[in-house]
Structure formats: structure tokens, C-alpha cells
XYZ file of C-alpha atoms in Angstrom:
704
model
C -27.548 -5.650 -57.033
C -24.482 -3.360 -56.625
C -23.495 -3.876 -52.969
C -20.144 -2.065 -53.077
C -21.408 1.471 -52.344
C -23.859 0.544 -49.591
C -23.497 1.860 -46.055
C -21.300 4.946 -46.440
C -24.027 7.426 -45.547
C -24.717 5.621 -42.224
C -21.079 5.240 -41.364
C -20.134 8.763 -42.359
C -22.936 10.143 -40.188
C -21.374 8.395 -37.199
C -17.934 9.618 -38.219
C -19.261 13.181 -38.371
C -20.743 12.739 -34.900
C -17.480 11.460 -33.468
C -15.606 14.118 -35.394
C -17.829 16.763 -33.844
C -16.919 15.471 -30.418
C -13.276 15.484 -31.435
C -13.622 19.070 -32.623
C -14.996 20.147 -29.281
C -12.257 18.255 -27.459
C -9.635 19.712 -29.764
C -10.926 23.191 -29.196
C -10.780 22.643 -25.462
C -7.231 21.372 -25.645
C -6.061 24.018 -28.136
C -5.081 21.415 -30.705
C -2.394 22.160 -33.195
C -3.048 24.054 -36.372
C -2.242 20.928 -38.408
C -4.882 18.860 -36.607
C -7.490 21.591 -37.072
C -6.715 21.747 -40.809
C -7.194 17.976 -41.021
C -10.532 18.186 -39.240
C -11.860 20.862 -41.569
C -10.646 19.069 -44.703
C -12.263 15.798 -43.595
C -15.591 17.453 -42.806
C -15.531 19.181 -46.210
C -14.845 15.734 -47.793
C -11.585 16.980 -49.310
C -10.163 13.482 -49.181
C -7.016 14.058 -51.245
C -6.059 16.909 -48.934
C -6.765 14.741 -45.883
C -4.527 11.951 -47.207
C -1.669 14.400 -47.802
C -2.053 16.312 -44.519
C -2.415 13.092 -42.515
C 0.843 11.717 -43.876
C 2.644 14.918 -42.864
C 0.991 14.989 -39.430
C 1.909 11.363 -38.665
C 5.528 11.962 -39.640
C 5.779 15.095 -37.498
C 3.578 14.011 -34.549
C 3.536 10.181 -34.495
C 2.870 9.971 -30.754
C 0.369 12.818 -30.420
C -2.912 11.894 -28.687
C -4.703 12.867 -31.888
C -2.638 10.470 -34.046
C -5.058 7.475 -33.848
C -7.932 9.633 -35.056
C -5.736 11.035 -37.845
C -4.812 7.493 -38.946
C -8.505 6.618 -39.115
C -9.279 9.724 -41.191
C -6.373 8.848 -43.446
C -7.757 5.332 -43.990
C -11.276 6.590 -44.710
C -10.001 9.214 -47.149
C -7.882 6.677 -49.018
C -10.954 4.442 -49.218
C -13.020 7.264 -50.702
C -10.208 7.870 -53.197
C -10.616 4.192 -54.222
C -7.181 3.322 -52.837
C -8.535 0.495 -50.724
C -5.264 -1.433 -50.327
C -3.591 1.666 -48.845
C -6.666 2.264 -46.686
C -6.370 -1.212 -45.186
C -2.634 -0.664 -44.612
C -3.500 2.506 -42.692
C -6.011 0.564 -40.584
C -3.377 -2.113 -39.911
C -1.019 0.639 -38.753
C -3.711 1.981 -36.446
C -4.447 -1.523 -35.079
C -0.781 -1.951 -34.093
C -0.853 1.266 -32.040
C -4.202 0.950 -30.207
C -4.342 -0.157 -26.601
C -6.824 -2.968 -25.802
C -9.279 -0.583 -24.161
C -9.137 2.169 -26.798
C -12.672 3.352 -27.774
C -11.627 3.407 -31.466
C -11.592 -0.424 -31.691
C -15.256 -0.811 -32.616
C -14.989 1.844 -35.298
C -11.762 0.346 -36.677
C -13.289 -3.128 -36.897
C -16.345 -1.773 -38.664
C -14.316 0.052 -41.291
C -12.032 -2.924 -41.784
C -15.093 -5.116 -42.384
C -16.788 -2.580 -44.634
C -13.766 -1.871 -46.849
C -12.961 -5.581 -47.154
C -16.567 -6.352 -48.053
C -16.588 -3.759 -50.798
C -13.284 -5.100 -52.168
C -14.586 -8.690 -52.014
C -12.244 -9.839 -49.246
C -15.194 -11.586 -47.677
C -13.404 -13.820 -45.154
C -11.494 -10.915 -43.580
C -14.621 -8.758 -43.682
C -16.726 -11.396 -41.937
C -14.083 -11.876 -39.203
C -13.922 -8.121 -38.552
C -17.712 -7.786 -38.250
C -17.955 -10.861 -36.009
C -15.208 -9.574 -33.687
C -16.997 -6.237 -33.425
C -20.287 -7.934 -32.496
C -18.607 -10.273 -29.991
C -16.460 -7.634 -28.238
C -18.601 -4.500 -28.554
C -22.257 -5.635 -28.852
C -23.532 -2.369 -27.374
C -21.473 -0.135 -29.653
C -23.221 2.200 -32.083
C -21.239 0.365 -34.782
C -22.762 -3.028 -33.952
C -25.962 -2.569 -36.033
C -23.842 -1.536 -39.007
C -21.751 -4.680 -38.569
C -24.937 -6.737 -38.419
C -26.035 -5.157 -41.704
C -22.599 -5.804 -43.201
C -22.748 -9.493 -42.291
C -26.131 -9.739 -43.970
C -24.712 -8.170 -47.115
C -21.836 -10.675 -47.117
C -24.306 -13.561 -46.953
C -26.290 -11.967 -49.776
C -23.135 -11.648 -51.874
C -22.415 -15.335 -51.233
C -25.944 -16.218 -52.420
C -26.903 -17.403 -48.910
C -30.100 -15.390 -49.139
C -32.003 -17.153 -46.368
C -29.187 -16.511 -43.858
C -28.964 -12.909 -45.044
C -32.736 -12.482 -44.793
C -32.708 -13.704 -41.183
C -29.965 -11.199 -40.278
C -31.840 -8.312 -41.869
C -35.151 -9.337 -40.301
C -33.622 -9.546 -36.817
C -31.904 -6.173 -37.220
C -35.120 -4.511 -38.421
C -36.939 -5.771 -35.317
C -34.142 -4.728 -32.938
C -33.800 -1.222 -34.383
C -37.409 -0.560 -35.355
C -38.020 3.068 -36.279
C -34.365 3.862 -36.959
C -32.796 4.636 -40.356
C -30.807 1.400 -40.256
C -34.046 -0.551 -39.787
C -35.280 0.884 -43.083
C -32.152 -0.394 -44.804
C -32.557 -3.773 -43.143
C -36.156 -4.013 -44.357
C -35.062 -3.005 -47.856
C -32.466 -5.775 -47.983
C -34.844 -8.262 -46.397
C -37.155 -7.508 -49.316
C -34.256 -8.015 -51.718
C -33.481 -11.438 -50.217
C -37.115 -12.496 -50.514
C -36.989 -11.366 -54.136
C -33.935 -13.530 -54.813
C -35.665 -16.433 -53.046
C -38.622 -15.953 -55.445
C -40.905 -15.136 -52.507
C -42.527 -12.418 -54.538
C -45.581 -11.750 -52.400
C -43.438 -11.457 -49.241
C -41.260 -8.959 -51.107
C -44.307 -6.897 -52.043
C -45.608 -7.018 -48.455
C -42.315 -5.582 -47.175
C -41.561 -2.994 -49.841
C -44.941 -1.398 -50.529
C -45.302 0.178 -47.041
C -41.566 0.931 -46.964
C -41.560 3.144 -50.055
C -43.235 6.105 -48.345
C -40.503 6.197 -45.685
C -37.531 6.291 -48.055
C -35.765 9.037 -49.974
C -33.671 8.984 -53.148
C -31.713 7.017 -54.167
C -32.905 4.322 -51.742
C -36.506 4.954 -52.766
C -35.606 4.203 -56.390
C -33.838 1.025 -55.286
C -36.893 -0.159 -53.323
C -39.259 0.745 -56.168
C -37.109 -1.256 -58.567
C -37.184 -4.310 -56.290
C -40.946 -3.910 -55.953
C -41.304 -3.808 -59.733
C -39.237 -6.995 -60.013
C -41.433 -8.776 -57.453
C -44.658 -7.694 -59.151
C -43.252 -8.861 -62.486
C -42.525 -12.211 -60.851
C -46.203 -12.356 -59.835
C -47.174 -11.480 -63.453
C -48.889 -8.331 -62.148
C -47.466 -6.307 -64.977
C -49.592 -3.170 -64.618
C -48.581 -2.477 -60.981
C -45.021 -3.521 -61.872
C -44.840 -0.836 -64.552
C -46.113 1.725 -62.002
C -43.368 0.695 -59.560
C -40.672 0.921 -62.219
C -41.942 4.354 -63.216
C -41.655 5.485 -59.613
C -38.036 4.350 -59.666
C -37.329 6.278 -62.869
C -38.630 9.505 -61.282
C -35.628 9.652 -58.969
C -34.380 13.220 -58.611
C -30.898 12.141 -59.651
C -30.244 9.454 -62.272
C -29.022 6.304 -60.553
C -28.303 2.682 -61.317
C -31.782 1.867 -60.032
C -33.613 4.412 -62.152
C -31.777 3.179 -65.238
C -32.487 -0.471 -64.454
C -36.116 0.476 -63.855
C -36.343 1.703 -67.444
C -35.382 -1.794 -68.523
C -37.853 -3.307 -66.060
C -40.708 -1.117 -67.300
C -39.920 -2.061 -70.873
C -39.750 -5.763 -70.068
C -42.997 -5.753 -68.054
C -44.731 -3.898 -70.881
C -43.377 -6.474 -73.327
C -44.670 -9.376 -71.210
C -48.038 -7.664 -70.732
C -48.474 -6.990 -74.433
C -48.417 -3.211 -73.754
C -45.988 -2.718 -76.588
C -46.298 1.048 -77.046
C -45.248 1.645 -73.424
C -42.538 -0.980 -73.709
C -41.096 0.595 -76.851
C -40.931 4.027 -75.189
C -39.156 2.644 -72.099
C -36.648 0.638 -74.118
C -35.896 3.577 -76.408
C -34.930 5.625 -73.336
C -32.924 2.743 -71.873
C -31.037 1.989 -75.080
C -30.292 5.689 -75.641
C -28.317 5.705 -72.366
C -25.806 3.243 -73.888
C -25.874 1.087 -70.747
C -24.016 -2.187 -71.365
C -26.008 -4.136 -68.745
C -28.960 -6.084 -70.166
C -28.494 -4.414 -73.543
C -28.921 -7.667 -75.434
C -32.156 -8.412 -73.575
C -33.408 -4.868 -74.195
C -32.676 -5.093 -77.923
C -34.506 -8.421 -78.108
C -37.595 -7.250 -76.226
C -37.677 -3.961 -78.151
C -37.510 -5.883 -81.420
C -40.299 -8.209 -80.298
C -42.559 -5.274 -79.446
C -41.794 -3.482 -82.706
C -42.735 -6.671 -84.515
C -46.043 -6.882 -82.670
C -47.008 -3.320 -83.608
C -46.200 -3.928 -87.260
C -42.831 -2.128 -87.413
C -41.299 -5.226 -88.933
C -38.300 -3.670 -90.662
C -37.074 -1.981 -87.471
C -37.705 -5.175 -85.518
C -35.668 -7.339 -87.859
C -32.817 -4.824 -87.747
C -32.701 -5.069 -83.936
C -32.847 -8.872 -83.999
C -29.849 -8.698 -86.319
C -28.063 -6.448 -83.796
C -28.655 -9.030 -81.067
C -26.941 -11.690 -83.198
C -24.032 -9.424 -84.184
C -23.528 -8.013 -80.689
C -23.635 -11.202 -78.647
C -23.684 -14.295 -80.901
C -23.290 -16.735 -77.991
C -26.170 -15.279 -75.946
C -29.271 -17.531 -75.741
C -31.341 -14.676 -77.172
C -29.056 -14.608 -80.222
C -30.325 -18.077 -81.072
C -33.923 -16.969 -80.595
C -33.304 -13.810 -82.629
C -31.812 -15.895 -85.414
C -34.837 -18.175 -85.431
C -37.133 -15.142 -85.631
C -35.148 -13.809 -88.593
C -35.426 -17.232 -90.215
C -39.200 -17.150 -89.706
C -39.303 -13.698 -91.310
C -37.393 -15.038 -94.318
C -39.799 -17.991 -94.453
C -42.772 -15.651 -94.451
C -41.231 -13.814 -97.390
C -40.450 -17.183 -99.036
C -36.750 -16.292 -99.025
C -35.712 -19.836 -98.258
C -32.077 -19.565 -99.389
C -31.043 -16.837 -96.875
C -33.096 -18.650 -94.223
C -31.085 -21.822 -94.726
C -27.808 -19.894 -94.867
C -28.532 -18.252 -91.517
C -29.457 -21.597 -89.954
C -26.236 -23.212 -91.181
C -24.256 -20.235 -89.825
C -25.924 -20.776 -86.460
C -25.020 -24.470 -86.541
C -21.337 -23.486 -86.832
C -21.558 -21.570 -83.543
C -21.211 -22.968 -80.043
C -24.734 -24.295 -79.616
C -25.776 -26.827 -77.017
C -27.848 -29.874 -77.961
C -31.101 -27.996 -77.461
C -29.972 -25.094 -79.646
C -28.898 -27.414 -82.447
C -32.218 -29.238 -82.225
C -34.128 -25.954 -82.563
C -32.119 -25.110 -85.682
C -32.859 -28.551 -87.134
C -36.566 -28.049 -86.411
C -36.488 -24.823 -88.426
C -34.855 -26.679 -91.313
C -37.774 -29.111 -91.125
C -40.218 -26.208 -91.167
C -38.565 -24.820 -94.307
C -38.896 -28.222 -95.957
C -42.621 -28.163 -95.176
C -42.867 -24.563 -96.417
C -41.533 -25.774 -99.742
C -44.003 -28.648 -99.882
C -41.551 -31.395 -98.935
C -43.674 -33.036 -96.234
C -41.611 -36.244 -96.264
C -38.354 -34.442 -95.433
C -40.081 -32.363 -92.767
C -41.582 -35.490 -91.231
C -38.162 -37.141 -91.015
C -36.750 -34.137 -89.130
C -39.717 -33.877 -86.758
C -39.849 -37.614 -86.022
C -36.168 -37.592 -85.064
C -36.760 -34.581 -82.814
C -39.803 -36.234 -81.228
C -37.444 -38.885 -79.808
C -35.335 -36.213 -78.035
C -34.846 -36.431 -74.276
C -35.453 -32.671 -74.084
C -39.170 -32.087 -73.388
C -39.188 -28.703 -75.144
C -37.805 -30.264 -78.323
C -40.310 -33.129 -78.163
C -43.121 -30.635 -77.744
C -41.974 -28.543 -80.717
C -41.600 -31.699 -82.819
C -45.141 -32.855 -81.999
C -46.487 -29.443 -82.983
C -44.473 -29.626 -86.224
C -45.903 -33.075 -86.971
C -49.329 -31.540 -86.451
C -48.458 -28.873 -89.028
C -47.586 -31.623 -91.505
C -50.983 -33.248 -91.003
C -52.700 -29.884 -91.529
C -50.668 -29.514 -94.723
C -51.816 -32.970 -95.831
C -55.408 -32.267 -94.829
C -55.583 -34.925 -92.077
C -57.432 -32.967 -89.402
C -58.023 -35.903 -87.036
C -54.332 -36.754 -86.804
C -53.400 -33.061 -86.607
C -55.794 -32.617 -83.685
C -54.296 -35.602 -81.847
C -50.753 -34.287 -82.277
C -51.625 -30.728 -81.245
C -53.452 -32.003 -78.168
C -50.409 -34.051 -77.172
C -48.102 -31.072 -77.753
C -50.321 -28.752 -75.710
C -50.402 -31.209 -72.795
C -46.617 -31.527 -72.554
C -46.187 -28.142 -70.902
C -49.256 -25.965 -70.995
C -47.736 -22.498 -70.703
C -44.936 -22.562 -73.270
C -45.205 -20.611 -76.554
C -45.270 -23.936 -78.424
C -48.192 -25.139 -76.289
C -50.037 -21.879 -76.868
C -49.544 -22.159 -80.617
C -50.703 -25.788 -80.597
C -53.753 -24.685 -78.618
C -54.450 -21.977 -81.190
C -54.231 -24.549 -83.979
C -56.741 -26.711 -82.097
C -59.068 -23.718 -82.032
C -58.698 -23.334 -85.798
C -59.534 -27.025 -86.287
C -62.672 -26.657 -84.146
C -63.588 -23.560 -86.137
C -63.146 -25.429 -89.417
C -65.381 -28.203 -88.086
C -67.966 -25.639 -86.977
C -67.537 -26.559 -83.310
C -67.880 -22.879 -82.508
C -68.255 -23.088 -78.723
C -65.033 -25.100 -78.367
C -63.211 -22.752 -80.732
C -64.421 -19.636 -78.902
C -63.338 -21.038 -75.523
C -59.815 -21.635 -76.824
C -59.507 -18.218 -78.441
C -60.763 -16.461 -75.291
C -58.163 -18.322 -73.250
C -55.415 -17.079 -75.556
C -56.700 -13.494 -75.561
C -56.544 -13.508 -71.759
C -52.908 -14.661 -71.817
C -50.916 -11.770 -73.324
C -47.667 -13.678 -72.864
C -48.806 -16.258 -75.377
C -47.813 -13.983 -78.283
C -50.950 -14.981 -80.177
C -53.294 -12.285 -78.950
C -53.829 -10.696 -82.374
C -54.505 -14.033 -84.054
C -56.801 -15.132 -81.243
C -58.797 -11.882 -81.258
C -59.342 -12.152 -84.999
C -60.274 -15.816 -84.729
C -62.730 -15.001 -81.942
C -64.356 -12.350 -84.131
C -64.542 -14.860 -86.992
C -66.165 -17.386 -84.650
C -68.824 -14.828 -83.695
C -69.330 -14.113 -87.381
C -69.875 -17.805 -88.136
C -72.337 -18.069 -85.255
C -74.395 -15.236 -86.696
C -73.429 -12.861 -83.876
C -72.721 -10.017 -86.268
C -72.941 -7.222 -83.690
C -70.392 -8.901 -81.423
C -68.117 -9.605 -84.385
C -68.336 -6.022 -85.631
C -67.604 -4.594 -82.176
C -64.562 -6.838 -81.751
C -63.175 -6.002 -85.186
C -63.703 -2.265 -84.802
C -62.008 -2.415 -81.393
C -58.963 -4.060 -82.965
C -58.787 -1.417 -85.669
C -59.348 1.399 -83.192
C -56.623 0.228 -80.832
C -54.026 -0.502 -83.524
C -54.755 1.788 -86.487
C -52.505 1.238 -89.483
C -51.100 -2.027 -88.128
C -51.015 -5.430 -89.809
C -53.659 -6.781 -87.446
C -55.928 -3.833 -88.289
C -55.504 -4.639 -91.987
C -56.337 -8.274 -91.321
C -59.463 -7.240 -89.416
C -60.525 -5.200 -92.453
C -61.264 -8.406 -94.389
C -63.765 -9.647 -91.807
C -65.430 -6.236 -91.743
C -65.654 -6.508 -95.540
C -67.724 -9.679 -95.101
C -70.125 -7.760 -92.868
C -70.323 -4.908 -95.368
C -71.095 -7.358 -98.155
C -73.932 -8.842 -96.108
C -75.431 -5.344 -95.934
C -75.021 -4.881 -99.668
C -72.263 -2.268 -99.320
C -70.010 -3.618 -102.069
C -67.897 -0.473 -102.453
C -67.032 -0.432 -98.741
C -66.291 -4.163 -98.842
C -63.990 -3.699 -101.839
C -62.126 -0.849 -100.129
C -61.568 -2.946 -97.010
C -60.390 -5.947 -99.039
C -57.863 -3.827 -100.891
C -56.594 -2.480 -97.563
C -56.011 -6.049 -96.369
C -54.144 -6.976 -99.556
C -51.992 -3.826 -99.460
C -51.061 -3.809 -95.768
C -51.030 -7.518 -94.911
C -50.165 -9.157 -98.249
C -48.847 -12.403 -96.747
C -51.601 -12.955 -94.194
C -54.217 -15.620 -94.933
C -56.805 -12.856 -94.867
C -55.130 -11.342 -97.949
C -55.849 -14.544 -99.898
C -59.432 -14.493 -98.613
C -59.729 -10.847 -99.670
C -58.516 -11.624 -103.205
C -61.061 -14.423 -103.547
C -63.839 -12.204 -102.207
C -62.940 -9.438 -104.665
C -62.977 -12.016 -107.464
C -66.518 -13.053 -106.466
C -67.630 -9.413 -106.457
C -66.024 -8.862 -109.871
C -67.700 -11.994 -111.269
C -71.096 -10.641 -110.206
C -70.416 -7.124 -111.458
C -68.957 -7.983 -114.857
C -68.236 -11.606 -115.749
C -66.627 -14.800 -114.516
C -63.971 -14.465 -117.214
C -63.017 -11.012 -115.875
C -62.698 -12.487 -112.382
C -60.515 -15.305 -113.724
C -58.314 -12.811 -115.541
C -57.878 -10.700 -112.407
C -56.916 -13.754 -110.345
C -54.402 -14.862 -112.978
C -52.821 -11.401 -112.805
C -52.649 -11.748 -109.006
C -50.573 -14.897 -109.417
C -47.845 -12.763 -111.012
C -47.444 -10.619 -107.870
C -44.281 -11.333 -105.819
C -46.304 -10.587 -102.676
C -48.528 -13.656 -103.145
C -47.144 -16.638 -101.150
C -47.353 -20.097 -102.656
C -50.061 -21.150 -100.187
C -52.178 -18.280 -101.499
C -51.362 -19.318 -105.057
C -52.820 -22.766 -104.363
C -56.111 -21.280 -103.177
C -56.231 -18.851 -106.095
C -55.571 -21.711 -108.521
C -58.465 -23.681 -107.027
C -60.800 -20.686 -107.342
C -59.808 -20.186 -111.002
C -60.655 -23.860 -111.454
C -64.068 -23.266 -109.824
C -64.770 -20.361 -112.191
C -63.671 -22.403 -115.230
C -65.978 -25.256 -114.157
C -68.887 -22.784 -113.866
C -68.123 -21.695 -117.430
C -68.080 -25.300 -118.647
C -64.361 -25.119 -119.449
C -63.713 -28.474 -117.814
C -60.266 -29.139 -119.254
C -59.045 -25.755 -118.028
C -60.689 -26.325 -114.653
C -58.995 -29.717 -114.242
C -55.630 -28.159 -115.041
C -56.095 -25.524 -112.312
C -57.276 -28.112 -109.778
C -54.163 -30.137 -110.503
C -52.035 -27.028 -109.902
C -53.809 -26.377 -106.588
C -53.154 -29.955 -105.420
C -49.517 -29.712 -106.430
C -48.993 -26.512 -104.473
C -50.949 -27.400 -101.347
C -51.769 -31.043 -100.554
C -54.370 -30.030 -97.962
C -56.545 -28.998 -100.947
C -56.235 -32.457 -102.468
C -59.589 -33.685 -101.151
C -61.653 -30.810 -102.506
C -59.641 -30.501 -105.735
C -60.027 -34.234 -106.446
C -63.767 -34.019 -105.810
C -64.086 -30.988 -108.125
C -62.044 -32.766 -110.809
C -64.424 -35.735 -110.609
C -67.392 -33.379 -110.952
C -65.768 -31.878 -114.086
C -65.616 -35.341 -115.668
C -69.204 -36.002 -114.593
C -70.494 -32.702 -115.983
C -68.447 -33.286 -119.142
C -70.148 -36.661 -119.676
C -67.236 -39.005 -118.924
C -68.987 -40.882 -116.114
C -66.592 -43.831 -115.933
C -63.648 -41.526 -115.340
C -65.744 -39.447 -112.931
C -66.539 -42.572 -110.883
C -62.851 -43.421 -110.642
C -62.056 -39.930 -109.393
C -64.933 -39.927 -106.883
C -63.679 -43.240 -105.531
C -60.187 -41.759 -105.059
C -61.252 -38.606 -103.168
C -59.108 -38.331 -99.965
C -59.539 -36.263 -96.808
C -62.752 -35.778 -94.840
C -65.333 -34.396 -95.425
C -64.594 -34.729 -99.154
C -64.223 -38.520 -98.946
C -67.855 -38.829 -97.795
C -69.038 -36.403 -100.465
C -67.095 -38.337 -103.091
C -68.698 -41.615 -101.998
C -72.178 -40.059 -102.102
C -71.562 -38.645 -105.588
C -70.229 -42.041 -106.713
C -73.308 -43.852 -105.360
C -75.670 -41.426 -107.118
C -73.767 -41.857 -110.380
C -73.965 -45.637 -110.016
C -77.726 -45.304 -109.545
C -77.965 -43.342 -112.779
C -76.255 -46.244 -114.526
C -78.566 -48.808 -112.825
C -75.692 -50.305 -110.877
C -77.958 -50.439 -107.840
C -76.194 -53.183 -105.912
C -72.921 -51.228 -105.910
C -74.768 -48.047 -104.943
C -76.570 -49.830 -102.100
C -73.285 -51.214 -100.760
C -71.835 -47.696 -100.604
C -74.946 -46.311 -98.875
C -74.862 -49.130 -96.322
C -71.241 -48.357 -95.484
C -72.024 -44.649 -95.130
C -75.087 -45.370 -92.981
C -72.773 -46.726 -90.283
C -70.837 -43.440 -90.117
C -71.851 -40.494 -87.850
C -71.965 -37.967 -90.694
C -74.098 -34.886 -91.448
C -75.270 -36.541 -94.686
C -76.949 -39.403 -92.754
C -80.479 -38.281 -93.704
C -79.629 -38.294 -97.416
C -78.060 -41.754 -97.084
C -81.145 -43.164 -95.337
C -83.409 -41.659 -97.980
C -81.441 -43.233 -100.831
C -81.251 -46.628 -99.093
C -84.985 -46.594 -98.531
C -85.605 -45.742 -102.175
C -83.307 -48.505 -103.395
C -84.915 -51.097 -101.133
C -88.396 -50.097 -102.205
C -89.263 -48.761 -98.738
C -90.054 -45.267 -97.433
C -87.514 -43.335 -95.402
C -89.717 -43.709 -92.301
C -89.567 -47.499 -92.556
C -85.849 -47.345 -92.823
């Protein structure tokens, strides 16, 4: 808060009152022409003229009865001319000439305290105000001194002491203009003490009684308190009220920032972008780094990625040692990772390491280097980085490391271990972005395991928390969950709402793929194809783009031939917009098509490529390779591959296929041993296992 300009309007009003009395007295006494000129100049706020005329008057009439008042006017004029040292010298000169019972003492002490407060001479200011209150408690200047003492405590961060002063003054002077100021500053102190609801309780009824610019100041404080309560909608309304000030002020400009920030935190990015554009256009140095960062974040969320990345770059260039510069750098690194531009990502991280980072900052950079290693398929290197970070004393680093270790297990296809790590990460601190992301990943695991109710509960939780930064992903995942549960109407409504609210955005393009699935169910292949192509064109690096390519390949295989579909997918692999994770899935699908065509050698080659690119596909690709050997007649080799299938649920399927193949070769004892092992497992294939065991033992399934 800018405290330096506070109080002049109250004090000047009293000066005008006293001056009016002086005018009447002067008129009665036929004051000199020089004194009358001084009076008129002071009332017209011609402070330079007052300073000049006062100096002349005091030289020519040093002992005149009017001289003390002239010295006071001289001091006040010098203060308004921002010549505070000279103003205090003038007050010292007046002090030396006043008799102990002079009525000007209270006024002199107030102005001494006020000028010293505004020039940060807090000890002298406090002494002046205290003397005034001790010697002249009934003076009209005493309430102003009380307010000044409160402002000194506020400046010294003693907000509870300041709050008590303001509260007492507001009660003593209820209904007066100074009581309104006291209530305003009491609200400010509560705000600084993080007593947000108390701040709201004070300021909301106060707003109707205030005028500009104090109204804008109160509205800004109210917006800050509501933001602290995470009531972002009412906060934005309060900030807007502050920006409607008749004259632009510090408060109206700060309120633009506040409205933008509240919109950013609420996920109301369009409103946030508008507010920040206005704020940044004013070229205000205060909070500019924060405004650039929040503006960039909102632009990113609405799909204006290029503009967003440019602003993140400005944050780094403008203020490289600011904490948000580190975060901006990490966001730029993530953008490079998404584009698979790993060299500039590493270069930026190493540049950041050369800056003055604390231990936490360096750890975050190291974590990103681990993420890049995982992006490039080097799970071992990534695991080394994350395991070192998991031993950090910093809880935020440990949490990020646990989430990263979960990512490695997803990459390797170990869902059980991934779930354990994500659950541990989410428990560390439930409301951090890392915890929210770990929670989202848990929802995806539940979705993959067809535990739809658990998945839906997680995604709803994330949708209801706009600060999580995962709203788009969670809304899409929730629609996909409804789709998997057969709730097509609910899924369609959710997807159309996303597209209606954010037309032309990346999330709208991602939603198009899921709508394509619904269109295909209704037999509307042309509409499905159009939606898939929209996803590929507008969200080429999203997972939905890979799904859309595979769906289009299936449609093409039905329309023309499997070979045409394979050819189209091979062409897709040449596109620079296809990330390597997508390439792995495309390679596996080409392998599936080749296996359907009986081209087993070609299929095995593509499955091997898929496993090489993405180890999480190793279980399915190994199983499909084994089936190629089986269908090609090499049963011994097939059995070896089935036995080596990793990753659930493919391990179970591999064991079942192996047992059936052993039966075909009359190796019944080995087959029975496998079935007996599987019978002890809680697996969906339990009925098939019991049936085969019963057949091998010469008993019916019911007996078993």
C-alpha cells in the first residue's frame, strides 16, 4: 500500500477552516496587504507563490502577530512542493518561537508527525503524534494523530497494533469522515493478517459510503480479501468496481492486475487476458513480471501457445532471478519437450543452472532433465535422477520425484507400482499442482482398469478445482468415462459443451475425437472422419491425435483394404508432427494389420519397433509376436514367447495361450500346472481357467 499521500485531504480541510478564521480575524484587524496576498495564494494552493511570499514576509515582519501562521503556511507549501527537509526546518523555526500556551502547538505537532511519517522518519513522527495526544487529547488534530500512529505501525508491519488503533478510532469517531478512513485501514490490516473474512465484513458495507479515490482503494482491498478466500467471481466484481474510478489511480491500476490474477486462478482465462492486456498496456513496472506470467499461462490454456511462449520468454529476459523466471523456463522446457526439441530444452535447463538458483530451483531443473531422459526412452537415467530427488529434504521435490517415478512405471507398463507411487505423491500435499497431476494419473489408471466409478470421482474432483490446471484433461477424461460406461447422451453433452465453450481451441479439437467415436457408433463414417481429421490438424501432439489416426486407419481398412490402411499409417510416420509415443502405437497397429494379412514376419518387425519405442507396449507386443509364431506354425517358439510375456493383463493372457498350446501338444501335466497357478489369481479369466482344469481332470466345471 502507498501510505505516503494519505491524510492530506483531512488535514487541509482543517487548515482551510483555521485559515477561514484567520481571514475573518485579519479582515477585522486590517491585516497588511502582504498577509492578505499570502492567504489568497495558500487557499488557491499556489504553493510556490506561498513559499516565496512567506520568505519575504518573515524577513520584513518577523515579529508580526501573523508570523507564526505564515511560518506554518510556508512549511505546508514546501511540503506540497516535495521539499520536505525545508518544510521540517520551517516547523523547527516555528517551534522555537511559539509560547507554551500557543494554540498552534497541536497543529504543528500533527504536521511534524505527518511529514516525518511520509518521509519515513518514523521515530520522530511517532514522538510528535504521541506528544500531541498526551498534551492536546481534545484537539481536533488528535484523531488525525491517532490515525497517523496507526499508519506508522502498519508501515512497521505491526498490523495487529495498527488494527487496534484504527478500530478504537472508528468507534470513538463513528459517523465522521475520519472513522471511514479508520475502518478502511482496519480492513487493510485484517487483509495483511490474512483475516480475509473479517476484511470482507468491514469493507463490503463501507464501499457505499466512500468516494473516489478511496472507494477504489477499498474495492481493491475487498478484491484481495475475496481472492484470499478463493471466491474469485466476487473478487473480479470488486476489482472491476475499483477500475471504474472516475480518475485513474494507483488502486484502479492495481485492480486491473487483481482482476487478471483472479480470472487466471478461476480458470476464466478470457476475462483474465482482457484485464492483463489493459494492465500491461499501461507500462506499469509494479507486478509486471507476475502479469506477464499469468497472461502467458492464460494464453496457453486457450490455445494461443505461440503468444504464451513469447511472454514466458519475456519473463525470463526481464527478470531472470525472479522465482517466476524459473517456472517460466520450466514451462518453455516442457513446450520444447512436447515438440520433441530436446536439444534446446537441455540448453535452456543448463543456462538456468548457471543462474543464482537455490537448492529447490536446482532440484526442479534436475527433475526436468530426468523427464527429458524419460521422454527419450532412457528410463534408467530418469530413474536415477528421480530416486536422488526422492531423498531430498524438500517436500515439494520429494513429491515431484515420486510422481516422476510413477511416470517411469507407466512408461514401463507397471500399473500397480505406478498407482502406489502416484498415491504416495498425492498424499504428500493434496493441493499442489504435482498432487493434482498425480491424482489425474490415478484416474487414468482406474479408467484403463475399467474402474469407471473411481475414475469418474477423481475427474469430477479435478473439474471442480479450476486451480489444478487440469480442467481440460479432466473434462475430456470424464466424457470418456461416460462413453465407456455406455452413457452416450451424457458423454455427447459434455463433449459438445467443451466445443461450444472453447471453439477452435486445442481442447475442442481433442473433444472432436471422442465425438467421432459416437458418430461411428451411429454409422456416420463421413462425420467421424471429418472430426478425426480436425483432431489431427489442430491437436497433432495430443494422445487423441494418435487415437484419431488409428480410427481413420480402421475406417480405411473397412472401406478399401487393410493394405491401404497400412500404407496410410506408414505415410503418417513420416510426418514431423507425429511424436515418438504416437509412432510406437502406429507401429503396433501396422503390426496388427500385417498379422491379419498373414504377413507374420512383417508383423513381428513392427511389434519389435513398437516395443523399442515405448516399453509400456512390451506386454501386448510380446503377446502379439507369440501369436504370430503360433499362427505361422512355429509352436515351440510361440510357447517361449508366451512364457516371456510381461505386464498385466498380458502376462495372464500369455499364460492362458501357453497352456492351450501345451494342451494341443498333449503336454497336459504342464498345462494343468499353469491352470492351477492361474486358478489362485483373482482374474477375469477365472471361469475359463476352471473350465480347462475340469476338462483336464476329467470332471465337469460344476464339480470343479
